[in-house]
PDB file of C-alpha atoms in Angstrom:
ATOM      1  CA  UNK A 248     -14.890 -15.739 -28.129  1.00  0.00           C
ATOM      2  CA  UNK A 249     -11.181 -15.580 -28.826  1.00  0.00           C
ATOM      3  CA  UNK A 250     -11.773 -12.801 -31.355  1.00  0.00           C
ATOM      4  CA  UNK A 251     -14.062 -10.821 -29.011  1.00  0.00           C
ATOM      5  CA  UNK A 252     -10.477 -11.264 -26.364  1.00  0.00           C
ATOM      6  CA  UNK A 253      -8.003 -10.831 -29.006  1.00  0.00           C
ATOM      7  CA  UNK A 254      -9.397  -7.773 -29.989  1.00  0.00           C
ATOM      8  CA  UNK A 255     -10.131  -6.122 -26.329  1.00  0.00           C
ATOM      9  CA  UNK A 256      -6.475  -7.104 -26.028  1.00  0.00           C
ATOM     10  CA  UNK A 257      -5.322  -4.817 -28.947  1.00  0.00           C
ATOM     11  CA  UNK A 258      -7.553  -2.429 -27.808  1.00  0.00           C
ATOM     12  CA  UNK A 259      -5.940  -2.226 -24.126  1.00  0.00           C
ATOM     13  CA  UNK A 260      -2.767  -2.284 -25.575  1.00  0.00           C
ATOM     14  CA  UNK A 261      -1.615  -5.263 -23.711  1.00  0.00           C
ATOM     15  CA  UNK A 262       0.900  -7.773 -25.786  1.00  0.00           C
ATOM     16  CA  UNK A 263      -0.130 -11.517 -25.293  1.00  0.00           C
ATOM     17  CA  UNK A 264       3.554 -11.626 -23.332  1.00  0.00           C
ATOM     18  CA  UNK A 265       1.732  -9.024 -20.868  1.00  0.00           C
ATOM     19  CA  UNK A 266      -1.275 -10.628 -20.662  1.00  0.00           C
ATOM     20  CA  UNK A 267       0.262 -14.505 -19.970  1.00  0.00           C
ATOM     21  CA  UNK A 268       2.643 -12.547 -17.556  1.00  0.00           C
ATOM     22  CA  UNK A 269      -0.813 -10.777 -15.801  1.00  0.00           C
ATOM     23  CA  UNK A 270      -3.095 -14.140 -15.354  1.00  0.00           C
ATOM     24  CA  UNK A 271       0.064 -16.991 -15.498  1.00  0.00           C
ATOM     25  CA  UNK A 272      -1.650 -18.618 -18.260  1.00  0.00           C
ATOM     26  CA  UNK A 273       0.899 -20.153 -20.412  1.00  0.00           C
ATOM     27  CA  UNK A 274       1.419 -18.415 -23.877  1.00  0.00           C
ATOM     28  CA  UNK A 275       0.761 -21.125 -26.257  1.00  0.00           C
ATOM     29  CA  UNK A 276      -2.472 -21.179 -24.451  1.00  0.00           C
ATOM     30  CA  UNK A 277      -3.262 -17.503 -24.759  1.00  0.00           C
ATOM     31  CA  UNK A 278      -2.854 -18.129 -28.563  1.00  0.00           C
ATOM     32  CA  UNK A 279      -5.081 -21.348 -28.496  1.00  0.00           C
ATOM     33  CA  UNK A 280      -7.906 -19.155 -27.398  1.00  0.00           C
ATOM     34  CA  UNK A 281      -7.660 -16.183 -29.349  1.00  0.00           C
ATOM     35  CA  UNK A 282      -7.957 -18.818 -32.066  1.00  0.00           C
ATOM     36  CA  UNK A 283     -11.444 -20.534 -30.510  1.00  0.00           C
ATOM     37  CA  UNK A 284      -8.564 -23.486 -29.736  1.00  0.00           C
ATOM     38  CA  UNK A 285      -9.756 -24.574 -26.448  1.00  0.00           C
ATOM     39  CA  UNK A 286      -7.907 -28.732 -26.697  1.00  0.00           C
ATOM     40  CA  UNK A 287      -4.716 -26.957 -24.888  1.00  0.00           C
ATOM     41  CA  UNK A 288      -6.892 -26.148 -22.096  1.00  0.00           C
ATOM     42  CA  UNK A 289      -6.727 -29.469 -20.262  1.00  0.00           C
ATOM     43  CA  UNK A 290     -10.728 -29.373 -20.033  1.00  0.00           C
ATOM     44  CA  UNK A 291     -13.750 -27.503 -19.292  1.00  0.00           C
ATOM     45  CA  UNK A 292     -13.209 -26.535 -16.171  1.00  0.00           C
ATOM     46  CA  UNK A 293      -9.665 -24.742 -16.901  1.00  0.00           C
ATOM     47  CA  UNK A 294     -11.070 -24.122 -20.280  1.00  0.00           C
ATOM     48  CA  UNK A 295     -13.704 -21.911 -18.380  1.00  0.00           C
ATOM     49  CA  UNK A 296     -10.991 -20.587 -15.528  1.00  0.00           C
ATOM     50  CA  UNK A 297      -8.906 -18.991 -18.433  1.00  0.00           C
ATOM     51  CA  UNK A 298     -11.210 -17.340 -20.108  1.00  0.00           C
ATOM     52  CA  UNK A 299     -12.662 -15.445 -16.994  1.00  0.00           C
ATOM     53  CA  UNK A 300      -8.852 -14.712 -15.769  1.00  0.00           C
ATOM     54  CA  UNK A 301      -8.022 -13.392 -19.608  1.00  0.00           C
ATOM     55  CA  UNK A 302     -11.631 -11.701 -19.805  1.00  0.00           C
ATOM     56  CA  UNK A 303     -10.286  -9.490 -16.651  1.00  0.00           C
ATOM     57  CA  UNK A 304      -7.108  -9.061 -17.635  1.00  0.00           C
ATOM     58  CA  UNK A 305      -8.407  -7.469 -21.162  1.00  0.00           C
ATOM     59  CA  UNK A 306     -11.782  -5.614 -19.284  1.00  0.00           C
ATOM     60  CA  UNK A 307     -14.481  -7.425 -20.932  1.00  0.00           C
ATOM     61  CA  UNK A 308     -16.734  -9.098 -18.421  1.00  0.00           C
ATOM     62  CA  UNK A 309     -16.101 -12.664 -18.334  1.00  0.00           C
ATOM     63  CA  UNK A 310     -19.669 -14.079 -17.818  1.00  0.00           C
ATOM     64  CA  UNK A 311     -20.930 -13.638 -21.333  1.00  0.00           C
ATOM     65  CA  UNK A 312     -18.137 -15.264 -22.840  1.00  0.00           C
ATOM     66  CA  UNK A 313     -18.357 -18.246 -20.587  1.00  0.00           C
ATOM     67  CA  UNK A 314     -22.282 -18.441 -21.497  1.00  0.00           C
ATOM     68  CA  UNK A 315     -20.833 -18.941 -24.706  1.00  0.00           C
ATOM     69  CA  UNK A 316     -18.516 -21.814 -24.048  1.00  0.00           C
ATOM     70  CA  UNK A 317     -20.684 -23.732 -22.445  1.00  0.00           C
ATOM     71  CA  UNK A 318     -23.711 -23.301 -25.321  1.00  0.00           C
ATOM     72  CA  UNK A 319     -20.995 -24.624 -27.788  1.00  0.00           C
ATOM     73  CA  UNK A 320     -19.159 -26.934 -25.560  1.00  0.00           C
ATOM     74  CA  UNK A 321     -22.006 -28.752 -24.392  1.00  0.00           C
ATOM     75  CA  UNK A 322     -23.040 -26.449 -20.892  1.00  0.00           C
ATOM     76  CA  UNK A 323     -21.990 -27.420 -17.438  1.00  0.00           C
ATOM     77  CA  UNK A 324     -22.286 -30.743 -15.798  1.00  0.00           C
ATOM     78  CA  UNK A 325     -25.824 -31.288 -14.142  1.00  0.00           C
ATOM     79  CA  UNK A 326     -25.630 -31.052 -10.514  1.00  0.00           C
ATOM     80  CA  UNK A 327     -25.683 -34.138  -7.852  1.00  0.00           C
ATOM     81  CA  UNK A 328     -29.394 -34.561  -7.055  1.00  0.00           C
ATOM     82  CA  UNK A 329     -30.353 -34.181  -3.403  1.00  0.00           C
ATOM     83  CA  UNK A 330     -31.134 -37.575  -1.464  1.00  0.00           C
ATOM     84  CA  UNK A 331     -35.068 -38.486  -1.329  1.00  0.00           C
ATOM     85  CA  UNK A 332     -36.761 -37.068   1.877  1.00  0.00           C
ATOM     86  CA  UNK A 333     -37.446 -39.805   2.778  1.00  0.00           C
ATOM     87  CA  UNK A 334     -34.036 -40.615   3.677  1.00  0.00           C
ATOM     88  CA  UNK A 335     -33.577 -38.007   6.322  1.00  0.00           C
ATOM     89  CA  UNK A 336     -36.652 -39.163   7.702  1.00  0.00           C
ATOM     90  CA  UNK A 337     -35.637 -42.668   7.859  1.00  0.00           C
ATOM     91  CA  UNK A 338     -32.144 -41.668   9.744  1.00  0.00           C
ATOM     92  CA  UNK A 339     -34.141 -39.425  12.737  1.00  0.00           C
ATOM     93  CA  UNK A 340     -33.444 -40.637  16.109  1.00  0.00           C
ATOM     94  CA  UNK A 341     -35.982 -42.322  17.402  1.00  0.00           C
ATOM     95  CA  UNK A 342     -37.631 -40.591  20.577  1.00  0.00           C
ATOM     96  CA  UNK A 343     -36.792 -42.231  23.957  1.00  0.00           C
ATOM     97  CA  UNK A 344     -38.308 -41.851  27.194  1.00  0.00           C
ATOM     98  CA  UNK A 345     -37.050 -40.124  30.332  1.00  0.00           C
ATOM     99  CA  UNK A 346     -33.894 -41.219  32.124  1.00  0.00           C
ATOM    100  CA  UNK A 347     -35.626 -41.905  35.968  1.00  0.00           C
ATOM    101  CA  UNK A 348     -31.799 -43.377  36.950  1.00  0.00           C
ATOM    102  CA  UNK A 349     -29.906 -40.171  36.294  1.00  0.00           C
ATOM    103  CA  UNK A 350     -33.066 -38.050  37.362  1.00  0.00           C
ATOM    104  CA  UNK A 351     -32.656 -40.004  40.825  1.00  0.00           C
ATOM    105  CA  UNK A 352     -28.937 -39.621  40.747  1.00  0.00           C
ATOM    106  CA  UNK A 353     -28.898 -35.791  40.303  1.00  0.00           C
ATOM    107  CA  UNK A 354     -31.784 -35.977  43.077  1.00  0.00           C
ATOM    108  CA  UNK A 355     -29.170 -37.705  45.773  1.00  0.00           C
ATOM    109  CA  UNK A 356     -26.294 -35.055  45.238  1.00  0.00           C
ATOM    110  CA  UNK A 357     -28.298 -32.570  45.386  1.00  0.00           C
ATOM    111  CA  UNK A 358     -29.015 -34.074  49.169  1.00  0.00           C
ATOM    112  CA  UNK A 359     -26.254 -34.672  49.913  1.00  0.00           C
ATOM    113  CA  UNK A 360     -24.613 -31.247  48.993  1.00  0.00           C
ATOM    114  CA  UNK A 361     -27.136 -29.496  51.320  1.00  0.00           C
ATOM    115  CA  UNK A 362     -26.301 -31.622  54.414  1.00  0.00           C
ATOM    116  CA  UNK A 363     -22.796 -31.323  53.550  1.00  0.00           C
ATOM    117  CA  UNK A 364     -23.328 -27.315  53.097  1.00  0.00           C
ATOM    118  CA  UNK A 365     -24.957 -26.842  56.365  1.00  0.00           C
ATOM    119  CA  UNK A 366     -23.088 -29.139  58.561  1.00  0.00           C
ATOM    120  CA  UNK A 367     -19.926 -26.754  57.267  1.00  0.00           C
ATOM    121  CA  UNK A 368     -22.015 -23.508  57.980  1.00  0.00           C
ATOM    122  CA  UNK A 369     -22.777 -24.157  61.312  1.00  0.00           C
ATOM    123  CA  UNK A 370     -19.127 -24.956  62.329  1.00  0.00           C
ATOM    124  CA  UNK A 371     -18.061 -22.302  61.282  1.00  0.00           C
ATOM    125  CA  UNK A 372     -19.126 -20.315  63.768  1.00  0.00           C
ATOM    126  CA  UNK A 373     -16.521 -21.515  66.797  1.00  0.00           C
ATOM    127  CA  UNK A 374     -13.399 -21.130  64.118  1.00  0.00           C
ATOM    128  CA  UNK A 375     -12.829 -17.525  64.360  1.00  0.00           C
ATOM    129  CA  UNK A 376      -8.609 -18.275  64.559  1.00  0.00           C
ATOM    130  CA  UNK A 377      -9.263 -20.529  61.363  1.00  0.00           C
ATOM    131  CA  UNK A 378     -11.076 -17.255  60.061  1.00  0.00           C
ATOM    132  CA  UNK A 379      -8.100 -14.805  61.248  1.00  0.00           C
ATOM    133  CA  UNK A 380      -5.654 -17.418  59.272  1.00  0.00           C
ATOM    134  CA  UNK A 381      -7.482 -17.450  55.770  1.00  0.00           C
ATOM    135  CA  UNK A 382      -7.590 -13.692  56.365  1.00  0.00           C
ATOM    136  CA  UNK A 383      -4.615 -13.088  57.095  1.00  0.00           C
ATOM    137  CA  UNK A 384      -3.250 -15.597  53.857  1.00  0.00           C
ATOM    138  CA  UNK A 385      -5.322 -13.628  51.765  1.00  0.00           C
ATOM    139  CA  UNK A 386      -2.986 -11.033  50.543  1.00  0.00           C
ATOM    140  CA  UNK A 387      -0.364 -13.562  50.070  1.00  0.00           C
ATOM    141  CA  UNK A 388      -2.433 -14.865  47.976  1.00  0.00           C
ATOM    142  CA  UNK A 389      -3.567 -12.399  45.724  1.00  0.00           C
ATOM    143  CA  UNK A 390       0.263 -11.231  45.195  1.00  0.00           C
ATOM    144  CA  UNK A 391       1.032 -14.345  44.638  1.00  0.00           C
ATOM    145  CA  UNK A 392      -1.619 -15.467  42.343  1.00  0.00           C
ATOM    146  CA  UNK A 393      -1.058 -11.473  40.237  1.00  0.00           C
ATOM    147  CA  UNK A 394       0.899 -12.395  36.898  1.00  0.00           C
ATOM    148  CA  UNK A 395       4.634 -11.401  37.205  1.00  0.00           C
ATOM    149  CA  UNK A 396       5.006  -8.949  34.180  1.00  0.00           C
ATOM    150  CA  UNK A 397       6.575 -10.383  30.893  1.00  0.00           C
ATOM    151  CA  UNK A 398       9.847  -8.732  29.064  1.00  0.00           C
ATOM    152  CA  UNK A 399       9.364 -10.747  25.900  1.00  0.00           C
ATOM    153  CA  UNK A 400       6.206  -9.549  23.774  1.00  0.00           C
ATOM    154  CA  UNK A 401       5.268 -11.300  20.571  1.00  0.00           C
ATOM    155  CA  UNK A 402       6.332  -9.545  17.685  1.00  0.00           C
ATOM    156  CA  UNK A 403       3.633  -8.098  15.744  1.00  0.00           C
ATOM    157  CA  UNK A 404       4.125  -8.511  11.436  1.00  0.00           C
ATOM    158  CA  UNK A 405       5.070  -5.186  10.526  1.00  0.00           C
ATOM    159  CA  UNK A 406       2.463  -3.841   8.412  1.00  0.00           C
ATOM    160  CA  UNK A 407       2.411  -2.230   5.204  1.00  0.00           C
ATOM    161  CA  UNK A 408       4.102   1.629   4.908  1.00  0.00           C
ATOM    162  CA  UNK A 409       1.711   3.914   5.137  1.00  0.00           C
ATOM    163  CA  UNK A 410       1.192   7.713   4.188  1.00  0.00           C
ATOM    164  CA  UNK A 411       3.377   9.003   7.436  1.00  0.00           C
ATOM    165  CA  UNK A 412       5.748   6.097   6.142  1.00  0.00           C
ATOM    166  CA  UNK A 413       5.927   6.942   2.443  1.00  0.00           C
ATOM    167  CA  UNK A 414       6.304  11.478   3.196  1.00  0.00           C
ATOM    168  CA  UNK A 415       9.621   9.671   5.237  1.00  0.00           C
ATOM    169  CA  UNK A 416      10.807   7.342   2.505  1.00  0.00           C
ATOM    170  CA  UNK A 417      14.442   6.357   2.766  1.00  0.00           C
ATOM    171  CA  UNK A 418      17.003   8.137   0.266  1.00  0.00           C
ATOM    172  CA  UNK A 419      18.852   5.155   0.104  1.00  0.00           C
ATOM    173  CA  UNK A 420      15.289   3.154  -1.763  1.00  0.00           C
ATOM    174  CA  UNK A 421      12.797   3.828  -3.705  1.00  0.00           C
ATOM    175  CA  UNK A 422       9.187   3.598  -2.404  1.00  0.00           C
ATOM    176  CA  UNK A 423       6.138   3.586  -4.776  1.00  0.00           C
ATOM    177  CA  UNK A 424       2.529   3.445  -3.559  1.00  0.00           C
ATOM    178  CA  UNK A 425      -0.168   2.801  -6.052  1.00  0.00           C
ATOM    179  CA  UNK A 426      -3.814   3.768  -5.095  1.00  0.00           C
ATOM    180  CA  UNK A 427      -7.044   3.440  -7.052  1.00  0.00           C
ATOM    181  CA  UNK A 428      -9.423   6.190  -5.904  1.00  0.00           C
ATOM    182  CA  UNK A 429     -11.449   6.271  -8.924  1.00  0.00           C
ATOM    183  CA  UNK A 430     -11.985   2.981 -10.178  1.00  0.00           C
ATOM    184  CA  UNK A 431     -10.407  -0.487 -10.490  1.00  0.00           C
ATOM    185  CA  UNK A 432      -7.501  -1.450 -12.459  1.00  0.00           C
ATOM    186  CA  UNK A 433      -4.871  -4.131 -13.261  1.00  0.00           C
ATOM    187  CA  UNK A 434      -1.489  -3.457 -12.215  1.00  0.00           C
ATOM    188  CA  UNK A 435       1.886  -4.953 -12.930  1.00  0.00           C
ATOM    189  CA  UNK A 436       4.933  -4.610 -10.496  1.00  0.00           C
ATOM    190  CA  UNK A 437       8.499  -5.880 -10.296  1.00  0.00           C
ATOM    191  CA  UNK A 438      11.622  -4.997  -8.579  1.00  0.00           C
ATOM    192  CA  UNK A 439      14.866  -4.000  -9.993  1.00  0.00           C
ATOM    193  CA  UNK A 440      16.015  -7.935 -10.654  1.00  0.00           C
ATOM    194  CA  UNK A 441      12.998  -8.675 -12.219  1.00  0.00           C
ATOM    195  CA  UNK A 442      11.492 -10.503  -9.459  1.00  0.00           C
ATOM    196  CA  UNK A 443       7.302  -9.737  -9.358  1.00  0.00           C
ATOM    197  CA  UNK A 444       5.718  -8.010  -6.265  1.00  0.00           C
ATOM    198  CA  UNK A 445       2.559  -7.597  -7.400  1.00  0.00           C
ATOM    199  CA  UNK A 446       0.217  -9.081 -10.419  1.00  0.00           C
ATOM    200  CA  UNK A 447      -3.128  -8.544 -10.186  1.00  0.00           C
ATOM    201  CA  UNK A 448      -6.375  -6.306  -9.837  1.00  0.00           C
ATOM    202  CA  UNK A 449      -6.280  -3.386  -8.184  1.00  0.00           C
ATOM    203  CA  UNK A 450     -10.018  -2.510  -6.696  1.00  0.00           C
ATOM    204  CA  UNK A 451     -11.640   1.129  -5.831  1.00  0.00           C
ATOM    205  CA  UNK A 452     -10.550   2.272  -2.952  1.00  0.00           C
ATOM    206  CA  UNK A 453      -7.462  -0.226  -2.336  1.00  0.00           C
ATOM    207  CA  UNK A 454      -3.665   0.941  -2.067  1.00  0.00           C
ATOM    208  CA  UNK A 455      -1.006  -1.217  -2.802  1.00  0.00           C
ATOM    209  CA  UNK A 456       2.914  -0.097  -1.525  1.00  0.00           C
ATOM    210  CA  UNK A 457       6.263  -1.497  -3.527  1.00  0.00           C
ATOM    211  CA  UNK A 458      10.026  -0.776  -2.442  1.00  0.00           C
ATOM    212  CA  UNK A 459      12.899  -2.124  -3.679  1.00  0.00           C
ATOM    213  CA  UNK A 460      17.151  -1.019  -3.479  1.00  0.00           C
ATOM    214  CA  UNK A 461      17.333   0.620  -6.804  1.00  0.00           C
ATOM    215  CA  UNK A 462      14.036   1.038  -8.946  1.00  0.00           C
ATOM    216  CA  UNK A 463      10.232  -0.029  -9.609  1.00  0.00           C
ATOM    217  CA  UNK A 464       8.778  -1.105 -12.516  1.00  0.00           C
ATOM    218  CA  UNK A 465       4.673  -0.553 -13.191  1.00  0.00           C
ATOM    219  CA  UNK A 466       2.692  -1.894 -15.707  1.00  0.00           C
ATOM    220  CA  UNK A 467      -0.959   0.050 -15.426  1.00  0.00           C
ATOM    221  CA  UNK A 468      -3.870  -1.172 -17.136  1.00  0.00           C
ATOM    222  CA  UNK A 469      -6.296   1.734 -16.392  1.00  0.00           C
ATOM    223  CA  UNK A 470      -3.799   4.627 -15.799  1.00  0.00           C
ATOM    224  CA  UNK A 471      -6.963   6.990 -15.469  1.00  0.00           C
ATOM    225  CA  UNK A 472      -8.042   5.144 -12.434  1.00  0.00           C
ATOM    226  CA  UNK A 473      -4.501   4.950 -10.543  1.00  0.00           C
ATOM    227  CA  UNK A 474      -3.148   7.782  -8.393  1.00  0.00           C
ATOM    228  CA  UNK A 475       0.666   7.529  -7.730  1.00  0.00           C
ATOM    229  CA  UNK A 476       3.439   8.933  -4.889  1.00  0.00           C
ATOM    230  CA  UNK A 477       6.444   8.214  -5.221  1.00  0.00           C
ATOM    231  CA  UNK A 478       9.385   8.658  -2.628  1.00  0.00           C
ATOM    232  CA  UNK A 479       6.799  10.906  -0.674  1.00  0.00           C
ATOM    233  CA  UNK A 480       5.583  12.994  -3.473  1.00  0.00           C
ATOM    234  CA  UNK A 481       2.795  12.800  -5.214  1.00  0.00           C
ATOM    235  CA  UNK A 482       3.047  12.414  -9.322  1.00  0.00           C
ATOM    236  CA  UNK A 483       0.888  14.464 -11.419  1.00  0.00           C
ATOM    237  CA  UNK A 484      -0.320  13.190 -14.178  1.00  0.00           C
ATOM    238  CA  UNK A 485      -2.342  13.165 -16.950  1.00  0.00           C
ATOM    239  CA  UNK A 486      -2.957   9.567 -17.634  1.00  0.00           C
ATOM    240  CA  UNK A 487      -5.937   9.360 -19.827  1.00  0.00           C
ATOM    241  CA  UNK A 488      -8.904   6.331 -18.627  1.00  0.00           C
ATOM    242  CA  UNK A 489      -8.360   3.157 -20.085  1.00  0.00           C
ATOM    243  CA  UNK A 490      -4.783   4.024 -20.811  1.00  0.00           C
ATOM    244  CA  UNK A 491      -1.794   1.700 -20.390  1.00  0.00           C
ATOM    245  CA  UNK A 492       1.190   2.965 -18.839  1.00  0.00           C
ATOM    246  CA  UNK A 493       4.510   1.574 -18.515  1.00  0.00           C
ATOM    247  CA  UNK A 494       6.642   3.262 -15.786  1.00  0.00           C
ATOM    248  CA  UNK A 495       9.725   3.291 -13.524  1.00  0.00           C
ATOM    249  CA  UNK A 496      10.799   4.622 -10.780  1.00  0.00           C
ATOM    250  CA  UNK A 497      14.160   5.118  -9.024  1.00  0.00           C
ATOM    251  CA  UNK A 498      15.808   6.716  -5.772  1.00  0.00           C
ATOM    252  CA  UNK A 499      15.651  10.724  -5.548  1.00  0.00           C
ATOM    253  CA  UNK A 500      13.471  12.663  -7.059  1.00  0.00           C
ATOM    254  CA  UNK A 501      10.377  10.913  -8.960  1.00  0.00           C
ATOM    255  CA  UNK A 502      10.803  10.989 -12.693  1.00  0.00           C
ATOM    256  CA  UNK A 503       8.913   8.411 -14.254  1.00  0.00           C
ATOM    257  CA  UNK A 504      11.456   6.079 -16.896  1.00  0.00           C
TER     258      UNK A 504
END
């Protein structure tokens, strides 16, 4: 297993530095595992959590290689068993018989609700000034009971740039969006200071947007897959698939670094 990862590693062109930096495993770990090392690990179950995260990070899929831990490390724990049957059977509520008292309660309001209805009905009849009064309250009360209009609206999260955004990007910043039309792929970015934005996979079909004061640093694991504009224009490239590409970007015209 660490062989089959060290060697996809080469083969990306990844360092272990980037890959410890892409799934935050620690880098004495990373060189546990390329060396079948798997004490560091803390366990099976983190044992088993980095090698999936460093399976990604290197495009191999992860499944196989877990198969193979747990063949030689002794295969997952067996599952809880279910409780007996006869246990849920044993806990069903036993089956009562009609409530007559509440039946006989419901029965009386009912009554009494219909004697009370009618006795109003037929009053009403002889109270036409007590009609003119609630009709003549009823537009008070409708403007009185309509909402008085708000000045203060919640403030919705502003939401990512988008393509309008990015063709207006400010000259005084540098605005990067990376999208992956044709395929997946890992991608890397940090700000001018260092500070990461963004570590992780990129899937077909998602966009992800980066700005920062002064300039944008990329890391791209599949640069075949990733399509790139950059202070509103688009970059052409010819990024081969599978490539990694190590780019940055500043304010004014998009030259990659």
């Amino acid at each position: 297993m660490g062989r089959a990862l060290q060697q996809a590693r080469i083969a990306a062109g990844l360092t272990v530095d980037d890959v410890s930096s892409a799934t935050r495993v620690r880098l004495a770990i990373v060189h546990a595992i390329e060396a079948d090392d798997f004490g560091p690990c803390g366990g099976a179950v983190y044992a088993r959590g980095h090698i999936r995260n460093l399976a990604r990070a290197v495009h191999l899929d992860p499944e196989p290689l877990v198969a193979q831990y747990d063949a030689e490390h002794g295969g997952r724990p067996a599952p809880t068993p279910a409780a007996p049957l006869f246990e849920a059977e044993r806990i069903r509520p036993e089956r009562r018989g009609p409530n007559w008292t509440a039946a006989m309660v419901a029965a009386i309001v009912v009554v009494i609700g219909f004697v009370g209805f009618t006795a109003v009905k037929g009053g009403d009849g002889g109270s036409d000034s007590k009609s003119q009064l609630a009709e003549g309250s009823t537009p008070a009360a409708s403007k009185a009971a309509s909402p008085a209009p708000t000045k203060d609206k919640p403030t919705d999260p502003a939401p990512e740039p988008t393509d309008s955004a990015i063709a207006a990007a400010p000259q005084d910043k540098v605005t990067v969006q990376v999208s992956a039309p044709n395929g997946r792929s890992w991608i890397s970015a940090k700000d001018h200071n260092g500070r990461m934005l963004f570590d992780g996979l990129l899937d077909k079909g998602q966009s992800k947007t980066f700005q920062d004061s002064a300039k944008i640093n990329l890391i791209l694991g599949d640069a075949g897959a990733i399509e790139l504009y950059v202070n509103g224009k688009k970059i052409e490239d010819n990024f081969r698939p599978g490539a990694v590409e190590r780019l940055t970007y500043t304010k004014g015209d998009p030259v990659a670094g």
